[in-house]
Amino acid sequence: MISEKILREGLVNTIENTHLPIGELSRGKVRDCYEKGDNLVLVATDRLSAFDVVLTTIPFKGQVLNKLSDYWFKKTKHIINNHVLSVPDPNAMVVVKCEPLPIEMVVRAYLTGVTSTSIWTAYERGERIFCGHHLPDGMKKHQRLENPILTPSTKAEKGQHDRSLSKEEIISSGLVSVEDFELMENVATHLFVYGLSLSRTRGLILVDTKYEFGKTPEGKIVLIDEVHTPDSSRYWYENTYQGAFERGEDPKSFDKEYVRRWLKEELGYVGEGTIPKIPDHVRIEAARRYIEACECITGEQFLPDLEEPLKRFERNLF
Ligand SMILES: Nc1ncnc2c1ncn2[C@@H]1O[C@H](COP(=O)(O)OP(=O)(O)O)[C@@H](O)[C@H]1O
Ligand SMILES: [Mg+2]
């Protein structure tokens, strides 16, 4: 268990924006991406993004994300090759620069979510077809779907929300070819089934997740971005699921969902209007949950690197 003292000290050293002289920078919501020759250096910052906006920073979040992606990329190599070349720093990985395919492959096993684009929000509104999948009447919040479903979405421009589409809509729009789509569909399904079963052995439910694919300079499709991290996925503790579901409550979840829920319950914020200020106690609790997530998934103790980040970056990335 990580001490309160380390978490509290971590608050002042969080990585918000990096400015490293190592290549051209493009900033995602969470990662700073530097072009370095034919490669990219992806620096996982401590920014917390939810509802498609950056809300605050969370101590050690970048390290946790980097570690978990590294873990899952290694574990899933038998299903698909990925972009990772090396992991030279606790906050960074060097990856093959790819042409991202413009669709996020979302897979869901449960009827849940709180954002305006979530499957539960659509269901609650009365929609019974989601991305081409028929949903029966009478389902309850957090109920398991009969089978995991693929609900692809477009990658939204900055400040916009993603849009969920059916396979037919994607193919007819010409966003990706049928062959590419079917490869991604097949791989995403395998990855999810594998993630679900591995998580289960750790007492976790992989509720839903999102995969991104890219084409290498040789034209091969590989898994890019991040995989099965608490930022790209929702996890619940299995032992809290059944009881919570029956009582109509939320199962215990990791981090990002925790902050989203806090915002919704305490402030009624669901992503519209002025971004509220997140208090330190919520940032600390989120950090605790990210670290708990990491330890639970990997089965190993998380040892945060406490060195001043810039010094470390100079040594490891320049
Ligand atoms: N191997 C890769 N090649 C090209 N782009 C990549 C690769 N891996 C990840 N990316 C892109 O880098 C960005 C990662 O930063 P992130 O903070 O997740 O951004 P976003 O706000 O788009 O989610 C994403 O836009 C992702 O599509
Ligand atoms: Mg992202």
GROMACS .gro file of N, CA, C and O and ligand atoms in nm, residues 29 31 104 155 210 212 225-226, ligand 2:
model
   33
   29LYS      N    1  -0.481   1.441  -2.519
   29LYS     CA    2  -0.542   1.481  -2.392
   29LYS      C    3  -0.454   1.434  -2.275
   29LYS      O    4  -0.439   1.505  -2.177
   31ARG      N    5  -0.136   1.218  -2.334
   31ARG     CA    6   0.005   1.198  -2.365
   31ARG      C    7   0.062   1.307  -2.454
   31ARG      O    8  -0.007   1.362  -2.540
  104GLU      N    9  -1.210   0.415  -3.345
  104GLU     CA   10  -1.176   0.351  -3.218
  104GLU      C   11  -1.263   0.228  -3.202
  104GLU      O   12  -1.385   0.237  -3.216
  155LYS      N   13  -1.300   0.897  -3.414
  155LYS     CA   14  -1.214   0.977  -3.326
  155LYS      C   15  -1.254   1.122  -3.341
  155LYS      O   16  -1.238   1.181  -3.447
  210LYS      N   17  -1.138   0.027  -2.520
  210LYS     CA   18  -1.125   0.086  -2.652
  210LYS      C   19  -0.987   0.053  -2.708
  210LYS      O   20  -0.888   0.063  -2.636
  212GLU      N   21  -0.706   0.110  -3.036
  212GLU     CA   22  -0.672   0.186  -3.157
  212GLU      C   23  -0.572   0.105  -3.238
  212GLU      O   24  -0.484   0.039  -3.182
  225ASP      N   25  -0.134   0.307  -2.947
  225ASP     CA   26  -0.192   0.386  -2.838
  225ASP      C   27  -0.169   0.317  -2.703
  225ASP      O   28  -0.057   0.306  -2.660
  226GLU      N   29  -0.274   0.275  -2.637
  226GLU     CA   30  -0.262   0.213  -2.505
  226GLU      C   31  -0.356   0.094  -2.503
  226GLU      O   32  -0.447   0.087  -2.585
  320MG      MG   33  -0.617   0.866  -2.593
   0.00000   0.00000   0.00000
